């Protein structure tokens, strides 16, 4: 959304300390003078309670306001002071009929701040974009926000309208597993979400599976960012299942999520069904050689891809698997530059290498047995089991030739 410059009022990054009503009065006069105000940018200043109340009184008169950019406006303020300021500001925001976006990120108001804005979030049915990044919400604060969104959906239903919220940014808030059930319920109720960013929240596999279960009811999802949470196998399995439902998905960021070897393979195999993807981040997930080979096969379907991040996984940058990935990109007329740096690939430990070697030895032994059986005269028609065994041996042989093993 582009707003004309003459409809924006900005004090962005000026570092003003506005504590009293007198401190903010000159700027409020400038705001009053704007006949049509659509965006208010106050980020990068610090606002006290009395100044916030005076600001709220003036904002109430600006019914054309669409975007309130209020991140990083409470530096050095006490928590109780911030809560009172938020109550005043949010009490005005709920009255603004054209408001569609609010950014309150980088304000360390914690659970108290969540309580202060809950009434606004539960009643403003026209809000489309909510940004609450790095607020220290914790489990209680996150649950409060999610419950407010559920209440808002109920209000929409009562008014006979569809929920408007399509973008939620709620990263770096220590939400953990405790808030996951409430957010999952909110996501499932809304069904309107197109962009969800919740990185760095300490959410573990059970919570991830719940969140993804709720998000799977949002078929219009375009962007999902869950970077730096913990998936392992169960979270990865939930993601792989949900990927089939997100037919418009363009951005998938699950970097540094500990998908693991088996979980990573589940996810990369599911990518083949998401031809809409433009950006995929799978960095630092302990994905191994077999996962990389599976990814190469899935990439053949991703003809719109613009960015692929695989650094920090557990296969060599010069391996045949990477060559297969590059070949898949080339097959789609995509440049190698799409593939990000592979400068920090993780090496297998000695024990893991020994396990791999033992596995390879068993495969070679099975292949030799299969070849021997092929040379022996047959006494009758092959059973289904014989055919399957022969096919498996052929597949192993082809894979070894492909990887020069």
Short mmCIF file of C-alpha atoms in Angstrom, two decimals:
data_model
loop_
_atom_site.label_atom_id
_atom_site.label_comp_id
_atom_site.label_asym_id
_atom_site.label_seq_id
_atom_site.Cartn_x
_atom_site.Cartn_y
_atom_site.Cartn_z
CA UNK A 1 0.00 0.00 0.00
CA UNK A 2 1.42 3.35 -1.06
CA UNK A 3 0.35 6.49 0.80
CA UNK A 4 1.02 9.95 -0.71
CA UNK A 5 3.73 11.92 1.12
CA UNK A 6 1.39 14.81 1.88
CA UNK A 7 -0.82 12.43 3.89
CA UNK A 8 2.00 11.18 6.13
CA UNK A 9 3.16 12.83 9.33
CA UNK A 10 6.55 11.62 10.53
CA UNK A 11 8.81 12.17 13.52
CA UNK A 12 10.65 8.96 12.63
CA UNK A 13 14.01 8.47 14.35
CA UNK A 14 14.30 11.97 15.79
CA UNK A 15 15.12 10.70 19.29
CA UNK A 16 12.67 13.11 20.97
CA UNK A 17 11.88 12.70 24.67
CA UNK A 18 8.21 13.60 24.94
CA UNK A 19 7.16 13.21 28.55
CA UNK A 20 4.52 15.88 29.22
CA UNK A 21 1.62 17.26 27.22
CA UNK A 22 3.67 20.45 26.80
CA UNK A 23 6.57 18.49 25.33
CA UNK A 24 4.43 17.03 22.55
CA UNK A 25 2.16 20.07 22.01
CA UNK A 26 4.10 21.63 19.05
CA UNK A 27 3.95 18.37 17.13
CA UNK A 28 0.27 17.84 17.89
CA UNK A 29 -0.46 21.24 16.37
CA UNK A 30 1.23 20.09 13.17
CA UNK A 31 -0.86 16.91 13.18
CA UNK A 32 -4.05 18.91 13.71
CA UNK A 33 -3.20 21.07 10.72
CA UNK A 34 -3.19 18.06 8.37
CA UNK A 35 -6.61 17.87 6.79
CA UNK A 36 -6.15 14.27 5.59
CA UNK A 37 -3.80 12.13 7.68
CA UNK A 38 -3.39 8.52 6.55
CA UNK A 39 -0.11 7.47 8.19
CA UNK A 40 1.44 8.50 11.49
CA UNK A 41 5.11 7.63 12.09
CA UNK A 42 6.34 8.22 15.63
CA UNK A 43 8.92 5.44 15.87
CA UNK A 44 12.35 6.18 17.31
CA UNK A 45 11.17 8.60 20.01
CA UNK A 46 10.17 8.03 23.64
CA UNK A 47 6.69 8.98 24.80
CA UNK A 48 5.52 9.32 28.42
CA UNK A 49 2.02 8.82 29.80
CA UNK A 50 0.87 12.45 29.74
CA UNK A 51 2.21 12.95 26.23
CA UNK A 52 0.52 9.72 25.12
CA UNK A 53 -2.83 10.86 26.46
CA UNK A 54 -2.53 14.19 24.64
CA UNK A 55 -1.55 12.33 21.46
CA UNK A 56 -4.54 10.01 21.80
CA UNK A 57 -6.92 12.99 22.02
CA UNK A 58 -5.62 14.39 18.73
CA UNK A 59 -5.50 11.01 16.98
CA UNK A 60 -9.17 10.52 17.80
CA UNK A 61 -10.01 13.38 15.43
CA UNK A 62 -8.05 11.84 12.54
CA UNK A 63 -10.63 9.39 11.28
CA UNK A 64 -8.81 9.02 7.94
CA UNK A 65 -5.79 7.38 9.62
CA UNK A 66 -4.89 4.04 8.04
CA UNK A 67 -1.41 3.21 9.38
CA UNK A 68 -0.06 3.78 12.89
CA UNK A 69 3.70 3.20 13.03
CA UNK A 70 4.46 3.17 16.74
CA UNK A 71 7.41 0.83 17.16
CA UNK A 72 10.19 1.78 19.60
CA UNK A 73 8.32 4.64 21.31
CA UNK A 74 8.70 3.69 24.99
CA UNK A 75 12.46 3.47 25.52
CA UNK A 76 13.42 4.16 29.18
CA UNK A 77 9.78 4.22 30.31
CA UNK A 78 8.58 2.15 33.29
CA UNK A 79 6.23 -0.78 32.61
CA UNK A 80 3.27 0.74 34.46
CA UNK A 81 3.80 3.99 32.57
CA UNK A 82 3.89 2.12 29.28
CA UNK A 83 0.68 0.27 30.16
CA UNK A 84 -1.16 3.54 30.83
CA UNK A 85 0.17 5.00 27.58
CA UNK A 86 -0.97 1.96 25.62
CA UNK A 87 -4.43 2.04 27.17
CA UNK A 88 -4.79 5.66 26.05
CA UNK A 89 -3.47 5.09 22.53
CA UNK A 90 -5.35 1.82 21.91
CA UNK A 91 -8.51 3.37 23.29
CA UNK A 92 -8.29 5.83 20.41
CA UNK A 93 -7.20 3.31 17.76
CA UNK A 94 -10.35 1.27 18.25
CA UNK A 95 -12.41 4.31 17.26
CA UNK A 96 -10.64 4.89 13.94
CA UNK A 97 -12.77 3.23 11.25
CA UNK A 98 -10.18 3.31 8.45
CA UNK A 99 -7.26 1.95 10.46
CA UNK A 100 -5.80 -1.14 8.79
CA UNK A 101 -2.22 -1.43 10.11
CA UNK A 102 -0.61 -1.08 13.54
CA UNK A 103 3.09 -1.58 14.31
CA UNK A 104 3.97 -1.72 18.02
CA UNK A 105 7.17 -3.75 17.65
CA UNK A 106 10.34 -3.16 19.70
CA UNK A 107 8.42 -1.90 22.73
CA UNK A 108 9.32 -4.00 25.77
CA UNK A 109 5.88 -3.88 27.37
CA UNK A 110 5.54 -7.60 28.08
CA UNK A 111 2.27 -9.19 29.27
CA UNK A 112 1.04 -5.89 30.73
CA UNK A 113 1.14 -4.31 27.28
CA UNK A 114 -0.77 -7.25 25.83
CA UNK A 115 -3.50 -6.70 28.39
CA UNK A 116 -3.59 -2.98 27.56
CA UNK A 117 -4.22 -3.61 23.85
CA UNK A 118 -6.53 -6.64 24.19
CA UNK A 119 -9.75 -4.59 24.06
CA UNK A 120 -8.63 -2.84 20.86
CA UNK A 121 -7.61 -6.09 19.17
CA UNK A 122 -10.85 -7.82 20.09
CA UNK A 123 -13.07 -5.02 18.76
CA UNK A 124 -11.39 -3.51 15.69
CA UNK A 125 -12.70 -5.78 12.95
CA UNK A 126 -11.07 -3.80 10.13
CA UNK A 127 -7.45 -4.35 11.19
CA UNK A 128 -5.46 -6.09 8.44
CA UNK A 129 -1.82 -5.93 9.59
CA UNK A 130 -0.58 -6.39 13.17
CA UNK A 131 3.13 -6.17 13.97
CA UNK A 132 4.20 -7.16 17.48
CA UNK A 133 7.84 -8.14 17.11
CA UNK A 134 10.23 -8.16 20.08
CA UNK A 135 7.77 -7.11 22.79
CA UNK A 136 8.69 -9.64 25.48
CA UNK A 137 5.13 -10.98 25.52
CA UNK A 138 5.97 -14.37 26.99
CA UNK A 139 3.42 -17.17 27.27
CA UNK A 140 0.83 -15.08 29.12
CA UNK A 141 1.11 -12.08 26.81
CA UNK A 142 1.01 -14.24 23.70
CA UNK A 143 -2.06 -16.07 24.96
CA UNK A 144 -3.75 -12.73 25.69
CA UNK A 145 -3.11 -11.52 22.13
CA UNK A 146 -4.35 -14.79 20.62
CA UNK A 147 -7.52 -14.73 22.72
CA UNK A 148 -8.17 -11.15 21.58
CA UNK A 149 -7.89 -12.28 17.95
CA UNK A 150 -10.37 -15.09 18.64
CA UNK A 151 -12.76 -12.54 20.16
CA UNK A 152 -12.33 -10.33 17.09
CA UNK A 153 -13.25 -13.23 14.81
CA UNK A 154 -16.39 -13.78 16.88
CA UNK A 155 -17.21 -10.06 16.55
CA UNK A 156 -16.79 -10.31 12.77
CA UNK A 157 -19.11 -13.30 12.68
CA UNK A 158 -21.70 -11.41 14.72
CA UNK A 159 -21.50 -8.51 12.25
CA UNK A 160 -21.83 -10.88 9.32
CA UNK A 161 -18.40 -10.07 7.84
CA UNK A 162 -15.21 -11.98 7.13
CA UNK A 163 -12.14 -11.35 9.35
CA UNK A 164 -9.81 -8.72 7.88
CA UNK A 165 -6.50 -9.66 9.53
CA UNK A 166 -4.14 -11.09 6.91
CA UNK A 167 -0.67 -10.32 8.33
CA UNK A 168 0.68 -11.16 11.77
CA UNK A 169 4.27 -10.52 12.82
CA UNK A 170 4.99 -11.84 16.32
CA UNK A 171 8.65 -12.88 16.51
CA UNK A 172 11.19 -12.75 19.36
CA UNK A 173 8.52 -12.88 22.06
CA UNK A 174 9.34 -16.05 24.03
CA UNK A 175 5.91 -17.44 23.19
CA UNK A 176 7.06 -21.04 23.76
CA UNK A 177 4.70 -24.02 23.73
CA UNK A 178 2.42 -22.49 26.35
CA UNK A 179 0.87 -19.99 23.96
CA UNK A 180 0.64 -22.38 21.00
CA UNK A 181 -2.87 -23.76 21.71
CA UNK A 182 -4.37 -20.25 21.84
CA UNK A 183 -2.61 -19.13 18.65
CA UNK A 184 -3.57 -22.36 16.88
CA UNK A 185 -7.21 -21.77 17.81
CA UNK A 186 -6.98 -18.13 16.63
CA UNK A 187 -5.42 -19.11 13.29
CA UNK A 188 -8.03 -21.79 12.70
CA UNK A 189 -10.85 -19.37 13.53
CA UNK A 190 -9.56 -16.52 11.34
CA UNK A 191 -8.88 -18.42 8.10
CA UNK A 192 -7.88 -15.06 6.57
CA UNK A 193 -4.12 -15.12 7.11
CA UNK A 194 -1.75 -14.60 4.19
CA UNK A 195 1.48 -13.78 6.05
CA UNK A 196 2.60 -15.14 9.44
CA UNK A 197 6.02 -14.45 10.89
CA UNK A 198 6.82 -15.97 14.30
CA UNK A 199 10.61 -16.54 14.40
CA UNK A 200 12.74 -16.98 17.52
CA UNK A 201 10.02 -17.86 20.02
CA UNK A 202 11.40 -20.98 21.69
CA UNK A 203 8.48 -23.05 20.39
CA UNK A 204 9.19 -26.79 20.52
CA UNK A 205 7.83 -29.64 18.37
CA UNK A 206 4.47 -30.10 20.11
CA UNK A 207 3.75 -26.38 19.90
CA UNK A 208 4.94 -26.19 16.29
CA UNK A 209 2.60 -29.03 15.32
CA UNK A 210 -0.32 -27.20 16.97
CA UNK A 211 0.50 -23.89 15.26
CA UNK A 212 0.79 -25.51 11.85
CA UNK A 213 -2.46 -27.35 12.44
CA UNK A 214 -4.18 -23.98 12.93
CA UNK A 215 -2.39 -22.39 10.00
CA UNK A 216 -3.42 -25.24 7.72
CA UNK A 217 -6.97 -23.84 7.81
CA UNK A 218 -5.68 -20.68 6.09
CA UNK A 219 -5.61 -21.81 2.47
CA UNK A 220 -4.52 -18.37 1.24
CA UNK A 221 -1.22 -18.39 3.14
CA UNK A 222 1.57 -16.81 1.07
CA UNK A 223 4.37 -16.29 3.62
CA UNK A 224 5.27 -18.42 6.63
CA UNK A 225 8.34 -17.67 8.77
CA UNK A 226 8.98 -19.91 11.77
CA UNK A 227 12.77 -19.58 11.77
CA UNK A 228 14.75 -20.54 14.85
CA UNK A 229 12.11 -22.63 16.61
CA UNK A 230 12.43 -26.40 17.12
CA UNK A 231 10.64 -28.84 14.80
CA UNK A 232 12.37 -32.26 14.89
CA UNK A 233 10.40 -35.10 13.30
CA UNK A 234 6.90 -34.33 14.61
CA UNK A 235 6.96 -30.65 13.67
CA UNK A 236 8.41 -31.51 10.26
CA UNK A 237 5.71 -34.11 9.66
CA UNK A 238 3.03 -31.52 10.46
CA UNK A 239 4.64 -29.03 8.06
CA UNK A 240 4.93 -31.60 5.27
CA UNK A 241 1.24 -32.43 5.61
CA UNK A 242 0.20 -28.75 5.64
CA UNK A 243 2.26 -27.79 2.58
CA UNK A 244 -0.23 -29.59 0.38
CA UNK A 245 -2.99 -27.20 1.54
CA UNK A 246 -1.16 -23.89 0.99
CA UNK A 247 -1.69 -23.59 -2.73
CA UNK A 248 -0.51 -19.94 -2.88
CA UNK A 249 2.60 -20.27 -0.71
CA UNK A 250 5.57 -18.24 -1.99
CA UNK A 251 7.89 -17.90 1.03
CA UNK A 252 8.85 -20.70 3.42
CA UNK A 253 11.39 -19.88 6.13
CA UNK A 254 12.18 -22.73 8.48
CA UNK A 255 15.89 -22.06 8.80
CA UNK A 256 17.61 -23.15 12.02
CA UNK A 257 14.61 -25.24 13.07
CA UNK A 258 16.32 -28.61 13.68
CA UNK A 259 14.21 -30.49 11.17
CA UNK A 260 16.69 -33.34 11.45
CA UNK A 261 17.58 -35.97 8.88
CA UNK A 262 14.21 -37.73 8.66
CA UNK A 263 12.14 -34.61 9.28
CA UNK A 264 14.11 -32.65 6.71
CA UNK A 265 13.49 -35.33 4.11
CA UNK A 266 9.75 -35.25 4.81
CA UNK A 267 9.67 -31.49 4.25
CA UNK A 268 11.78 -31.42 1.08
CA UNK A 269 9.77 -34.23 -0.48
CA UNK A 270 6.56 -32.27 0.19
CA UNK A 271 7.96 -29.19 -1.57
CA UNK A 272 7.33 -30.78 -4.96
CA UNK A 273 3.63 -30.01 -4.50
CA UNK A 274 4.25 -26.27 -4.01
CA UNK A 275 5.18 -24.97 -7.45
CA UNK A 276 4.31 -21.43 -6.31
CA UNK A 277 7.35 -21.18 -4.02
CA UNK A 278 9.76 -18.33 -4.67
CA UNK A 279 11.90 -18.38 -1.53
CA UNK A 280 12.88 -21.40 0.58
CA UNK A 281 15.13 -21.22 3.65
CA UNK A 282 16.25 -24.60 5.01
CA UNK A 283 19.54 -23.53 6.60
CA UNK A 284 21.05 -25.27 9.65
CA UNK A 285 18.56 -28.13 9.84
CA UNK A 286 20.81 -31.21 9.90
CA UNK A 287 19.54 -32.25 6.47
CA UNK A 288 21.83 -35.01 5.14
CA UNK A 289 22.81 -36.34 1.73
CA UNK A 290 19.62 -38.34 1.17
CA UNK A 291 17.53 -35.25 1.98
CA UNK A 292 19.57 -33.17 -0.45
CA UNK A 293 18.97 -35.73 -3.21
CA UNK A 294 15.24 -35.72 -2.46
CA UNK A 295 15.32 -31.92 -2.58
CA UNK A 296 16.89 -32.02 -6.03
CA UNK A 297 13.96 -34.07 -7.27
CA UNK A 298 11.42 -31.67 -5.70
CA UNK A 299 13.18 -28.64 -7.19
CA UNK A 300 12.24 -29.82 -10.67
CA UNK A 301 8.69 -28.67 -9.85
CA UNK A 302 9.70 -25.27 -8.43
CA UNK A 303 10.02 -23.26 -11.62
CA UNK A 304 9.28 -19.89 -9.92
CA UNK A 305 12.07 -20.22 -7.35
CA UNK A 306 14.17 -17.10 -6.69
CA UNK A 307 16.07 -17.99 -3.51
CA UNK A 308 17.21 -21.25 -1.90
CA UNK A 309 19.19 -21.30 1.37
CA UNK A 310 20.83 -24.58 2.41
CA UNK A 311 23.93 -23.49 4.33
CA UNK A 312 24.82 -25.28 7.56
CA UNK A 313 23.33 -28.68 6.66
CA UNK A 314 25.08 -32.04 6.78
CA UNK A 315 26.27 -32.72 3.26
CA UNK A 316 29.36 -31.46 1.49
CA UNK A 317 29.23 -28.34 -0.64
CA UNK A 318 31.11 -30.21 -3.39
CA UNK A 319 29.00 -33.36 -3.17
CA UNK A 320 27.10 -35.01 -5.97
CA UNK A 321 23.88 -34.07 -4.18
CA UNK A 322 24.69 -30.39 -4.68
CA UNK A 323 25.43 -31.09 -8.33
CA UNK A 324 22.00 -32.70 -8.63
CA UNK A 325 20.45 -29.61 -7.02
CA UNK A 326 22.24 -27.34 -9.50
CA UNK A 327 21.18 -29.57 -12.35
CA UNK A 328 17.54 -29.32 -11.22
CA UNK A 329 17.82 -25.53 -11.15
CA UNK A 330 19.38 -25.54 -14.60
CA UNK A 331 16.60 -27.78 -15.90
CA UNK A 332 14.16 -24.99 -14.93
CA UNK A 333 16.36 -22.34 -16.60
CA UNK A 334 17.24 -20.93 -13.17
CA UNK A 335 20.65 -19.46 -12.36
CA UNK A 336 23.01 -21.06 -9.82
CA UNK A 337 22.97 -17.73 -7.97
CA UNK A 338 19.59 -18.73 -6.56
CA UNK A 339 21.48 -21.17 -4.35
CA UNK A 340 22.91 -19.26 -1.39
CA UNK A 341 26.29 -19.76 0.23
CA UNK A 342 27.36 -23.26 1.29
CA UNK A 343 30.40 -22.07 3.24
CA UNK A 344 29.36 -23.45 6.64
CA UNK A 345 28.25 -27.00 5.93
CA UNK A 346 28.25 -29.26 8.98
CA UNK A 347 30.36 -32.42 8.99
CA UNK A 348 29.17 -35.79 10.26
CA UNK A 349 30.84 -37.07 13.43
CA UNK A 350 33.10 -40.14 13.24
CA UNK A 351 30.38 -42.35 14.78
CA UNK A 352 27.83 -41.11 12.23
CA UNK A 353 30.27 -41.70 9.37
CA UNK A 354 30.83 -45.26 10.63
CA UNK A 355 27.05 -45.83 10.71
CA UNK A 356 26.80 -44.57 7.13
CA UNK A 357 29.67 -46.83 6.04
CA UNK A 358 28.01 -49.83 7.72
CA UNK A 359 24.79 -48.99 5.91
CA UNK A 360 26.65 -48.73 2.61
CA UNK A 361 28.35 -52.07 3.28
CA UNK A 362 25.01 -53.73 3.89
CA UNK A 363 23.65 -52.24 0.65
CA UNK A 364 26.68 -53.53 -1.31
CA UNK A 365 26.28 -56.99 0.20
CA UNK A 366 22.60 -57.02 -0.69
CA UNK A 367 23.45 -55.91 -4.22
CA UNK A 368 25.98 -58.73 -4.62
CA UNK A 369 23.40 -61.25 -3.44
CA UNK A 370 20.88 -59.85 -5.86
CA UNK A 371 23.32 -60.10 -8.77
CA UNK A 372 24.11 -63.68 -7.80
CA UNK A 373 20.42 -64.57 -7.73
CA UNK A 374 19.98 -63.05 -11.17
CA UNK A 375 22.68 -65.37 -12.60
CA UNK A 376 21.19 -68.51 -11.02
CA UNK A 377 18.76 -70.47 -13.23
CA UNK A 378 15.17 -69.94 -12.27
CA UNK A 379 12.86 -72.89 -11.71
CA UNK A 380 9.61 -71.00 -12.19
CA UNK A 381 8.02 -67.58 -12.70
CA UNK A 382 9.15 -64.70 -10.44
CA UNK A 383 6.94 -63.84 -7.53
CA UNK A 384 5.91 -60.25 -6.72
CA UNK A 385 8.52 -60.32 -3.96
CA UNK A 386 11.24 -61.31 -6.45
CA UNK A 387 10.30 -58.48 -8.79
CA UNK A 388 10.32 -55.95 -5.98
CA UNK A 389 13.73 -57.16 -4.81
CA UNK A 390 15.17 -56.86 -8.32
CA UNK A 391 13.73 -53.36 -8.75
CA UNK A 392 15.24 -52.29 -5.43
CA UNK A 393 18.65 -53.62 -6.42
CA UNK A 394 18.46 -51.75 -9.73
CA UNK A 395 17.53 -48.53 -7.90
CA UNK A 396 20.43 -48.89 -5.46
CA UNK A 397 22.81 -49.50 -8.36
CA UNK A 398 21.54 -46.46 -10.25
CA UNK A 399 21.87 -44.27 -7.16
CA UNK A 400 25.44 -45.43 -6.58
CA UNK A 401 26.34 -44.72 -10.19
CA UNK A 402 24.73 -41.30 -9.91
CA UNK A 403 26.68 -40.48 -6.75
CA UNK A 404 29.91 -42.20 -7.86
CA UNK A 405 29.85 -44.31 -4.70
#
